[in-house]
Amino acid sequence: MHSFALGIGTQNTRGDWLEVYYPAPLVHPDDGLAAAVQTALEAPAGTAAVSFLPEDCAALADALQSAGHPEQAELAEALSHSRRPLVAMLLDSDRPPQTTPEVYLKLHLLSHRLVKPHGVDLTGMFGLLRNVAWTSEGAIDVDELPARRLKARLEGRPLSVASVDKFPRMADYVVPEGVRIGDAARVRLGAYLGEGTTVMHEGFVNFNAGSEGPGMIEGRVSAGVIVGRGSDLGGGSSTMGTLSGGGSLTIRVGEDCLIGANAGVGIPLGDRCTVEAGLYVTAGTRVTLIDADGNEAGIVTARELAGQSDLLLRRHSRTGRIECLTNQSAAALNEALHVHN
């Protein structure tokens, strides 16, 4: 079994899933757990999203307890009080998702740090996720929002819409241990935040991306991008994701790197690299190499530097050409900023 979770979710008036909250997902559970759930809920073998009712929870809890999973049994007992739709998601292998509950399980696995970015197959996920109004009354189908808003007004209740998006805020589902998030709206469910990561108010972390931690994120970590330990993304900086022009190339910022304010990278960086503030380096950028004696040593495209360590990328203040030197110092985080994360 690849992964398993018991969840509580939201459906629209047609019974389509809008979102699912999995409090305690598991990766690679033992076969006994899967067998217990399949027997208690009369679920088919293999991958399945099995809807069940609160009155099924007692039998499910007993089966999970007998299978040696007291934490999951306790969760099943708690779900017996639910007024929302319940689902048991069993995923036998890491295949492209086929249903909304599958997508949400994989997003939870990422944000719970059970898998790292690119660690699960999310192929085709956008076609499975509905555009949802994330409101003060929970997830609402966009097509049903006008009627819900009118109903709330007639009953004298405010209905606030925080966003209209396919993805919810991560912090509404999971807050990993040892992180700080300045603005929860800027971290999507499916982000991976390693212990010691700080996301400042203007920082952003997309799904299937994140920081291994510790690290300071004041810029944009786009979908698919991984930031290594000890690295700092300055204010307004950007990383080119696989959904925004990066193609299939995985962008990784190595350890102890500094991406300066308003700078950006469209190539992977090794460790101890620095990109000067305001400089955006894409794969096709022409870069002049400067040797240890300060002499020009040739011109390459930035893609030829991809993944290399100890680079200092800067723009010459007089000529405007982009240069690459050997980085003499690595970025160092202020430990006092992260010690209580």
mmCIF file of C-alpha atoms in Angstrom:
data_model
loop_
_atom_site.group_PDB
_atom_site.id
_atom_site.type_symbol
_atom_site.label_atom_id
_atom_site.label_comp_id
_atom_site.label_asym_id
_atom_site.label_seq_id
_atom_site.Cartn_x
_atom_site.Cartn_y
_atom_site.Cartn_z
ATOM 1 C CA MET A 1 0.000 0.000 0.000
ATOM 2 C CA HIS A 2 1.487 3.336 -1.058
ATOM 3 C CA SER A 3 -0.560 5.563 1.264
ATOM 4 C CA PHE A 4 -3.743 5.717 3.303
ATOM 5 C CA ALA A 5 -5.849 8.310 5.091
ATOM 6 C CA LEU A 6 -9.225 8.842 6.690
ATOM 7 C CA GLY A 7 -10.733 12.164 5.700
ATOM 8 C CA ILE A 8 -13.615 14.564 6.084
ATOM 9 C CA GLY A 9 -14.508 16.767 3.157
ATOM 10 C CA THR A 10 -16.905 19.012 1.302
ATOM 11 C CA GLN A 11 -19.098 18.222 -1.673
ATOM 12 C CA ASN A 12 -21.254 20.460 -3.839
ATOM 13 C CA THR A 13 -24.983 19.919 -4.278
ATOM 14 C CA ARG A 14 -24.298 17.386 -7.058
ATOM 15 C CA GLY A 15 -22.086 15.263 -4.806
ATOM 16 C CA ASP A 16 -18.785 16.268 -6.419
ATOM 17 C CA TRP A 17 -15.838 16.512 -4.038
ATOM 18 C CA LEU A 18 -14.509 20.041 -3.549
ATOM 19 C CA GLU A 19 -11.835 19.308 -0.921
ATOM 20 C CA VAL A 20 -10.808 16.718 1.665
ATOM 21 C CA TYR A 21 -9.051 17.169 5.011
ATOM 22 C CA TYR A 22 -6.878 14.225 6.100
ATOM 23 C CA PRO A 23 -5.771 14.765 9.727
ATOM 24 C CA ALA A 24 -3.301 11.868 9.898
ATOM 25 C CA PRO A 25 -2.237 10.449 6.507
ATOM 26 C CA LEU A 26 0.135 7.492 6.338
ATOM 27 C CA VAL A 27 2.699 6.516 3.729
ATOM 28 C CA HIS A 28 3.570 2.838 3.134
ATOM 29 C CA PRO A 29 1.294 1.427 5.871
ATOM 30 C CA ASP A 30 1.421 -2.289 6.560
ATOM 31 C CA ASP A 31 -0.872 -4.681 4.729
ATOM 32 C CA GLY A 32 -2.861 -5.352 7.884
ATOM 33 C CA LEU A 33 -4.209 -1.809 7.956
ATOM 34 C CA ALA A 34 -5.406 -1.947 4.360
ATOM 35 C CA ALA A 35 -7.039 -5.319 4.936
ATOM 36 C CA ALA A 36 -8.794 -4.081 8.062
ATOM 37 C CA VAL A 37 -10.226 -1.031 6.278
ATOM 38 C CA GLN A 38 -11.296 -3.025 3.240
ATOM 39 C CA THR A 39 -13.106 -5.552 5.415
ATOM 40 C CA ALA A 40 -14.794 -3.014 7.697
ATOM 41 C CA LEU A 41 -15.997 -0.807 4.839
ATOM 42 C CA GLU A 42 -16.477 -3.573 2.251
ATOM 43 C CA ALA A 43 -14.036 -1.707 0.033
ATOM 44 C CA PRO A 44 -12.571 -3.146 -3.166
ATOM 45 C CA ALA A 45 -8.924 -4.168 -3.260
ATOM 46 C CA GLY A 46 -6.405 -1.712 -4.687
ATOM 47 C CA THR A 47 -6.802 2.031 -5.043
ATOM 48 C CA ALA A 48 -10.182 3.320 -3.920
ATOM 49 C CA ALA A 49 -11.841 6.376 -2.451
ATOM 50 C CA VAL A 50 -14.468 4.795 -0.204
ATOM 51 C CA SER A 51 -17.238 7.008 1.136
ATOM 52 C CA PHE A 52 -18.677 5.906 4.471
ATOM 53 C CA LEU A 53 -21.160 7.104 7.088
ATOM 54 C CA PRO A 54 -20.718 8.097 10.750
ATOM 55 C CA GLU A 55 -22.507 4.914 11.802
ATOM 56 C CA ASP A 56 -19.725 2.895 10.080
ATOM 57 C CA CYS A 57 -17.059 4.434 12.301
ATOM 58 C CA ALA A 58 -17.451 2.090 15.274
ATOM 59 C CA ALA A 59 -16.781 -1.022 13.200
ATOM 60 C CA LEU A 60 -13.933 0.756 11.411
ATOM 61 C CA ALA A 61 -12.370 1.810 14.723
ATOM 62 C CA ASP A 62 -12.560 -1.747 16.057
ATOM 63 C CA ALA A 63 -10.930 -3.110 12.924
ATOM 64 C CA LEU A 64 -8.114 -0.550 13.051
ATOM 65 C CA GLN A 65 -7.535 -1.219 16.755
ATOM 66 C CA SER A 66 -7.317 -4.956 16.126
ATOM 67 C CA ALA A 67 -4.873 -4.337 13.279
ATOM 68 C CA GLY A 68 -2.544 -2.495 15.657
ATOM 69 C CA HIS A 69 -3.267 1.110 14.669
ATOM 70 C CA PRO A 70 -4.676 2.824 17.766
ATOM 71 C CA GLU A 71 -4.115 6.353 16.424
ATOM 72 C CA GLN A 72 -6.158 5.647 13.298
ATOM 73 C CA ALA A 73 -8.796 3.918 15.446
ATOM 74 C CA GLU A 74 -9.071 7.031 17.622
ATOM 75 C CA LEU A 75 -9.496 9.167 14.517
ATOM 76 C CA ALA A 76 -12.211 6.860 13.212
ATOM 77 C CA GLU A 77 -14.081 7.253 16.518
ATOM 78 C CA ALA A 78 -13.825 11.050 16.258
ATOM 79 C CA LEU A 79 -15.249 10.969 12.728
ATOM 80 C CA SER A 80 -18.435 9.341 14.056
ATOM 81 C CA HIS A 81 -19.562 12.851 15.100
ATOM 82 C CA SER A 82 -19.108 14.315 11.619
ATOM 83 C CA ARG A 83 -21.821 16.223 9.801
ATOM 84 C CA ARG A 84 -19.690 16.310 6.666
ATOM 85 C CA PRO A 85 -18.991 13.606 4.051
ATOM 86 C CA LEU A 86 -16.395 11.025 5.092
ATOM 87 C CA VAL A 87 -13.926 9.163 2.901
ATOM 88 C CA ALA A 88 -11.256 6.493 3.321
ATOM 89 C CA MET A 89 -8.559 6.879 0.674
ATOM 90 C CA LEU A 90 -6.495 3.783 -0.106
ATOM 91 C CA LEU A 91 -3.739 4.222 -2.668
ATOM 92 C CA ASP A 92 -2.050 0.975 -3.665
ATOM 93 C CA SER A 93 0.595 2.565 -5.918
ATOM 94 C CA ASP A 94 1.889 5.958 -6.983
ATOM 95 C CA ARG A 95 -0.083 6.394 -10.164
ATOM 96 C CA PRO A 96 -1.495 9.580 -11.742
ATOM 97 C CA PRO A 97 -4.492 10.578 -9.583
ATOM 98 C CA GLN A 98 -7.969 9.741 -10.835
ATOM 99 C CA THR A 99 -10.153 11.517 -8.256
ATOM 100 C CA THR A 100 -10.170 14.649 -6.118
ATOM 101 C CA PRO A 101 -9.673 12.657 -2.871
ATOM 102 C CA GLU A 102 -6.525 11.132 -4.423
ATOM 103 C CA VAL A 103 -5.140 14.562 -5.269
ATOM 104 C CA TYR A 104 -5.802 15.837 -1.777
ATOM 105 C CA LEU A 105 -4.114 12.826 -0.204
ATOM 106 C CA LYS A 106 -0.958 13.480 -2.205
ATOM 107 C CA LEU A 107 -1.008 17.191 -1.356
ATOM 108 C CA HIS A 108 -1.328 16.264 2.320
ATOM 109 C CA LEU A 109 1.607 13.829 2.052
ATOM 110 C CA LEU A 110 3.776 16.704 0.806
ATOM 111 C CA SER A 111 2.732 19.206 3.460
ATOM 112 C CA HIS A 112 3.019 16.591 6.239
ATOM 113 C CA ARG A 113 6.623 16.009 5.037
ATOM 114 C CA LEU A 114 5.882 12.346 4.349
ATOM 115 C CA VAL A 115 7.201 12.773 0.801
ATOM 116 C CA LYS A 116 9.388 15.463 -0.755
ATOM 117 C CA PRO A 117 8.589 17.558 -3.838
ATOM 118 C CA HIS A 118 8.565 15.386 -6.976
ATOM 119 C CA GLY A 119 8.093 12.394 -4.670
ATOM 120 C CA VAL A 120 4.558 11.614 -5.882
ATOM 121 C CA ASP A 121 2.911 11.524 -9.300
ATOM 122 C CA LEU A 122 0.565 14.495 -9.750
ATOM 123 C CA THR A 123 0.065 14.133 -13.502
ATOM 124 C CA GLY A 124 -3.324 15.465 -14.612
ATOM 125 C CA MET A 125 -4.273 16.855 -11.209
ATOM 126 C CA PHE A 126 -5.548 20.202 -12.535
ATOM 127 C CA GLY A 127 -8.323 18.534 -14.460
ATOM 128 C CA LEU A 128 -9.573 16.927 -11.240
ATOM 129 C CA LEU A 129 -9.630 20.025 -9.036
ATOM 130 C CA ARG A 130 -12.629 22.340 -9.225
ATOM 131 C CA ASN A 131 -12.400 26.088 -8.898
ATOM 132 C CA VAL A 132 -13.531 26.680 -5.334
ATOM 133 C CA ALA A 133 -14.522 29.754 -3.343
ATOM 134 C CA TRP A 134 -12.661 29.488 -0.037
ATOM 135 C CA THR A 135 -14.932 31.316 2.376
ATOM 136 C CA SER A 136 -15.615 31.939 6.050
ATOM 137 C CA GLU A 137 -18.118 29.064 5.780
ATOM 138 C CA GLY A 138 -15.688 26.683 4.129
ATOM 139 C CA ALA A 139 -15.314 25.532 0.538
ATOM 140 C CA ILE A 140 -18.166 26.481 -1.809
ATOM 141 C CA ASP A 141 -18.566 25.576 -5.458
ATOM 142 C CA VAL A 142 -18.150 28.802 -7.443
ATOM 143 C CA ASP A 143 -21.382 28.112 -9.333
ATOM 144 C CA GLU A 144 -23.236 27.825 -6.025
ATOM 145 C CA LEU A 145 -21.660 30.889 -4.423
ATOM 146 C CA PRO A 146 -24.386 33.438 -5.383
ATOM 147 C CA ALA A 147 -27.132 31.351 -3.767
ATOM 148 C CA ARG A 148 -25.034 30.751 -0.638
ATOM 149 C CA ARG A 149 -24.188 34.444 -0.373
ATOM 150 C CA LEU A 150 -27.860 35.433 -0.657
ATOM 151 C CA LYS A 151 -28.842 32.836 1.948
ATOM 152 C CA ALA A 152 -26.210 34.144 4.356
ATOM 153 C CA ARG A 153 -27.356 37.740 3.858
ATOM 154 C CA LEU A 154 -30.988 36.820 4.447
ATOM 155 C CA GLU A 155 -29.989 35.108 7.694
ATOM 156 C CA GLY A 156 -27.907 38.100 8.782
ATOM 157 C CA ARG A 157 -24.567 36.291 8.507
ATOM 158 C CA PRO A 158 -21.467 37.697 6.817
ATOM 159 C CA LEU A 159 -19.968 35.448 4.123
ATOM 160 C CA SER A 160 -16.378 36.419 3.410
ATOM 161 C CA VAL A 161 -14.523 35.057 0.360
ATOM 162 C CA ALA A 162 -10.777 34.780 0.993
ATOM 163 C CA SER A 163 -9.887 33.465 -2.469
ATOM 164 C CA VAL A 164 -11.182 31.676 -5.558
ATOM 165 C CA ASP A 165 -8.671 28.999 -6.479
ATOM 166 C CA LYS A 166 -8.113 25.301 -7.054
ATOM 167 C CA PHE A 167 -5.821 25.118 -3.997
ATOM 168 C CA PRO A 168 -6.534 26.047 -0.371
ATOM 169 C CA ARG A 169 -4.135 27.518 2.135
ATOM 170 C CA MET A 170 -1.809 24.911 3.603
ATOM 171 C CA ALA A 171 -2.202 26.246 7.142
ATOM 172 C CA ASP A 172 -5.937 25.447 7.078
ATOM 173 C CA TYR A 173 -5.000 21.752 6.782
ATOM 174 C CA VAL A 174 -1.567 21.310 8.348
ATOM 175 C CA VAL A 175 1.064 23.457 10.058
ATOM 176 C CA PRO A 176 4.339 21.486 10.076
ATOM 177 C CA GLU A 177 6.418 21.612 13.233
ATOM 178 C CA GLY A 178 9.118 24.258 13.421
ATOM 179 C CA VAL A 179 8.037 26.742 10.735
ATOM 180 C CA ARG A 180 6.920 30.372 10.623
ATOM 181 C CA ILE A 181 4.537 31.746 8.009
ATOM 182 C CA GLY A 182 3.976 35.506 7.826
ATOM 183 C CA ASP A 183 0.881 35.305 5.609
ATOM 184 C CA ALA A 184 -0.870 31.922 5.454
ATOM 185 C CA ALA A 185 -2.554 32.824 2.155
ATOM 186 C CA ARG A 186 0.845 32.685 0.437
ATOM 187 C CA VAL A 187 1.550 29.001 1.104
ATOM 188 C CA ARG A 188 -0.617 26.543 -0.832
ATOM 189 C CA LEU A 189 -1.568 23.062 0.320
ATOM 190 C CA GLY A 190 1.024 20.718 -1.144
ATOM 191 C CA ALA A 191 3.949 22.936 -0.159
ATOM 192 C CA TYR A 192 6.843 21.269 1.652
ATOM 193 C CA LEU A 193 8.289 23.347 4.482
ATOM 194 C CA GLY A 194 11.211 21.717 6.261
ATOM 195 C CA GLU A 195 11.866 22.423 9.927
ATOM 196 C CA GLY A 196 13.386 25.846 10.458
ATOM 197 C CA THR A 197 11.794 27.418 7.378
ATOM 198 C CA THR A 198 10.514 30.980 7.669
ATOM 199 C CA VAL A 199 8.184 32.314 4.979
ATOM 200 C CA MET A 200 7.967 36.081 5.317
ATOM 201 C CA HIS A 201 4.841 38.070 4.423
ATOM 202 C CA GLU A 202 5.839 38.583 0.773
ATOM 203 C CA GLY A 203 7.236 35.091 0.379
ATOM 204 C CA PHE A 204 5.254 32.482 -1.579
ATOM 205 C CA VAL A 205 5.501 28.687 -1.747
ATOM 206 C CA ASN A 206 3.508 26.762 -4.352
ATOM 207 C CA PHE A 207 2.404 23.116 -4.276
ATOM 208 C CA ASN A 208 4.973 20.370 -4.974
ATOM 209 C CA ALA A 209 7.718 22.829 -4.025
ATOM 210 C CA GLY A 210 9.385 24.115 -0.920
ATOM 211 C CA SER A 211 12.355 24.439 1.379
ATOM 212 C CA GLU A 212 14.326 21.649 3.035
ATOM 213 C CA GLY A 213 14.905 24.050 5.939
ATOM 214 C CA PRO A 214 16.215 25.875 7.721
ATOM 215 C CA GLY A 215 15.815 28.748 5.321
ATOM 216 C CA MET A 216 14.442 32.238 4.758
ATOM 217 C CA ILE A 217 11.848 32.649 2.014
ATOM 218 C CA GLU A 218 11.116 36.265 1.151
ATOM 219 C CA GLY A 219 10.656 35.541 -2.542
ATOM 220 C CA ARG A 220 8.693 33.154 -4.754
ATOM 221 C CA VAL A 221 9.212 29.391 -4.707
ATOM 222 C CA SER A 222 7.342 28.287 -7.829
ATOM 223 C CA ALA A 223 5.773 24.887 -8.449
ATOM 224 C CA GLY A 224 8.387 22.150 -8.637
ATOM 225 C CA VAL A 225 11.228 24.208 -7.125
ATOM 226 C CA ILE A 226 13.263 22.895 -4.170
ATOM 227 C CA VAL A 227 15.377 25.177 -1.956
ATOM 228 C CA GLY A 228 18.228 23.551 -0.055
ATOM 229 C CA ARG A 229 19.201 23.904 3.594
ATOM 230 C CA GLY A 230 20.540 27.251 4.765
ATOM 231 C CA SER A 231 19.523 29.200 1.681
ATOM 232 C CA ASP A 232 17.936 32.661 1.564
ATOM 233 C CA LEU A 233 15.560 33.961 -1.093
ATOM 234 C CA GLY A 234 15.584 37.762 -0.832
ATOM 235 C CA GLY A 235 12.556 40.024 -1.035
ATOM 236 C CA GLY A 236 10.867 39.990 -4.442
ATOM 237 C CA SER A 237 13.117 37.241 -5.797
ATOM 238 C CA SER A 238 11.770 34.519 -8.063
ATOM 239 C CA THR A 239 12.450 30.958 -9.134
ATOM 240 C CA MET A 240 11.239 29.714 -12.501
ATOM 241 C CA GLY A 241 8.889 26.765 -12.007
ATOM 242 C CA THR A 242 7.936 23.985 -14.370
ATOM 243 C CA LEU A 243 4.539 25.677 -14.892
ATOM 244 C CA SER A 244 5.915 29.121 -15.757
ATOM 245 C CA GLY A 245 8.369 28.667 -18.603
ATOM 246 C CA GLY A 246 10.820 26.266 -17.037
ATOM 247 C CA GLY A 247 9.651 23.328 -19.141
ATOM 248 C CA SER A 248 10.483 19.952 -17.658
ATOM 249 C CA LEU A 249 13.732 21.130 -16.033
ATOM 250 C CA THR A 250 13.634 20.835 -12.261
ATOM 251 C CA ILE A 251 14.931 24.003 -10.629
ATOM 252 C CA ARG A 252 16.811 23.406 -7.401
ATOM 253 C CA VAL A 253 18.572 25.999 -5.299
ATOM 254 C CA GLY A 254 21.368 24.255 -3.419
ATOM 255 C CA GLU A 255 22.484 24.686 0.168
ATOM 256 C CA ASP A 256 23.778 27.975 1.623
ATOM 257 C CA CYS A 257 22.767 30.002 -1.424
ATOM 258 C CA LEU A 258 21.606 33.615 -1.631
ATOM 259 C CA ILE A 259 19.192 34.870 -4.274
ATOM 260 C CA GLY A 260 19.303 38.644 -3.880
ATOM 261 C CA ALA A 261 16.299 40.941 -3.667
ATOM 262 C CA ASN A 262 14.347 41.117 -6.955
ATOM 263 C CA ALA A 263 16.707 38.567 -8.514
ATOM 264 C CA GLY A 264 15.719 35.269 -10.087
ATOM 265 C CA VAL A 265 16.964 31.973 -11.457
ATOM 266 C CA GLY A 266 15.815 29.758 -14.292
ATOM 267 C CA ILE A 267 18.599 27.194 -13.882
ATOM 268 C CA PRO A 268 19.450 24.807 -11.032
ATOM 269 C CA LEU A 269 22.144 26.048 -8.680
ATOM 270 C CA GLY A 270 24.631 23.996 -6.708
ATOM 271 C CA ASP A 271 25.712 24.881 -3.175
ATOM 272 C CA ARG A 272 27.071 28.223 -1.941
ATOM 273 C CA CYS A 273 25.906 30.245 -4.946
ATOM 274 C CA THR A 274 24.991 33.936 -4.936
ATOM 275 C CA VAL A 275 22.887 35.821 -7.477
ATOM 276 C CA GLU A 276 23.210 39.589 -7.277
ATOM 277 C CA ALA A 277 20.144 41.644 -6.380
ATOM 278 C CA GLY A 278 18.065 42.520 -9.421
ATOM 279 C CA LEU A 279 19.694 39.955 -11.735
ATOM 280 C CA TYR A 280 17.461 37.343 -13.384
ATOM 281 C CA VAL A 281 19.415 34.474 -14.906
ATOM 282 C CA THR A 282 17.579 32.241 -17.391
ATOM 283 C CA ALA A 283 18.936 29.218 -19.229
ATOM 284 C CA GLY A 284 19.765 31.226 -22.351
ATOM 285 C CA THR A 285 21.466 34.136 -20.582
ATOM 286 C CA ARG A 286 24.949 34.860 -21.944
ATOM 287 C CA VAL A 287 27.453 34.807 -19.087
ATOM 288 C CA THR A 288 31.076 35.982 -19.166
ATOM 289 C CA LEU A 289 33.378 33.797 -17.062
ATOM 290 C CA ILE A 290 35.936 35.586 -14.918
ATOM 291 C CA ASP A 291 38.919 33.607 -13.639
ATOM 292 C CA ALA A 292 40.660 33.887 -10.267
ATOM 293 C CA ASP A 293 42.952 36.628 -11.632
ATOM 294 C CA GLY A 294 40.043 38.753 -12.807
ATOM 295 C CA ASN A 295 40.559 37.988 -16.489
ATOM 296 C CA GLU A 296 37.866 37.032 -18.991
ATOM 297 C CA ALA A 297 37.897 33.250 -19.535
ATOM 298 C CA GLY A 298 35.161 32.822 -22.124
ATOM 299 C CA ILE A 299 31.425 33.234 -22.666
ATOM 300 C CA VAL A 300 28.827 30.515 -22.021
ATOM 301 C CA THR A 301 25.069 30.272 -21.712
ATOM 302 C CA ALA A 302 23.782 29.965 -18.175
ATOM 303 C CA ARG A 303 22.468 26.438 -18.816
ATOM 304 C CA GLU A 304 26.106 25.328 -19.049
ATOM 305 C CA LEU A 305 26.545 26.425 -15.426
ATOM 306 C CA ALA A 306 23.466 24.552 -14.197
ATOM 307 C CA GLY A 307 24.007 22.644 -10.958
ATOM 308 C CA GLN A 308 27.510 23.956 -10.342
ATOM 309 C CA SER A 309 28.544 25.147 -6.885
ATOM 310 C CA ASP A 310 30.405 28.234 -5.623
ATOM 311 C CA LEU A 311 29.169 30.632 -8.304
ATOM 312 C CA LEU A 312 28.787 34.394 -7.953
ATOM 313 C CA LEU A 313 26.539 35.771 -10.685
ATOM 314 C CA ARG A 314 26.508 39.540 -11.073
ATOM 315 C CA ARG A 315 25.997 42.323 -13.600
ATOM 316 C CA HIS A 316 28.976 44.575 -14.327
ATOM 317 C CA SER A 317 28.053 48.083 -13.191
ATOM 318 C CA ARG A 318 29.698 49.820 -16.202
ATOM 319 C CA THR A 319 29.336 47.462 -19.149
ATOM 320 C CA GLY A 320 26.099 45.754 -18.079
ATOM 321 C CA ARG A 321 27.421 42.309 -19.026
ATOM 322 C CA ILE A 322 26.561 39.358 -16.797
ATOM 323 C CA GLU A 323 29.580 37.791 -15.162
ATOM 324 C CA CYS A 324 30.295 34.619 -13.221
ATOM 325 C CA LEU A 325 33.049 34.546 -10.634
ATOM 326 C CA THR A 326 34.059 32.068 -7.971
ATOM 327 C CA ASN A 327 31.976 32.733 -4.861
ATOM 328 C CA GLN A 328 34.301 33.565 -1.972
ATOM 329 C CA SER A 329 31.671 33.347 0.758
ATOM 330 C CA ALA A 330 28.494 31.396 1.365
ATOM 331 C CA ALA A 331 25.229 32.782 2.671
ATOM 332 C CA ALA A 332 24.748 32.384 6.406
ATOM 333 C CA LEU A 333 21.347 32.505 8.068
ATOM 334 C CA ASN A 334 20.808 34.446 11.258
ATOM 335 C CA GLU A 335 20.315 31.549 13.664
ATOM 336 C CA ALA A 336 18.476 33.781 16.143
ATOM 337 C CA LEU A 337 15.671 34.161 13.596
ATOM 338 C CA HIS A 338 15.052 30.414 13.401
ATOM 339 C CA VAL A 339 15.879 29.046 16.840
ATOM 340 C CA HIS A 340 12.256 29.054 18.093
ATOM 341 C CA ASN A 341 10.569 27.875 14.866
#
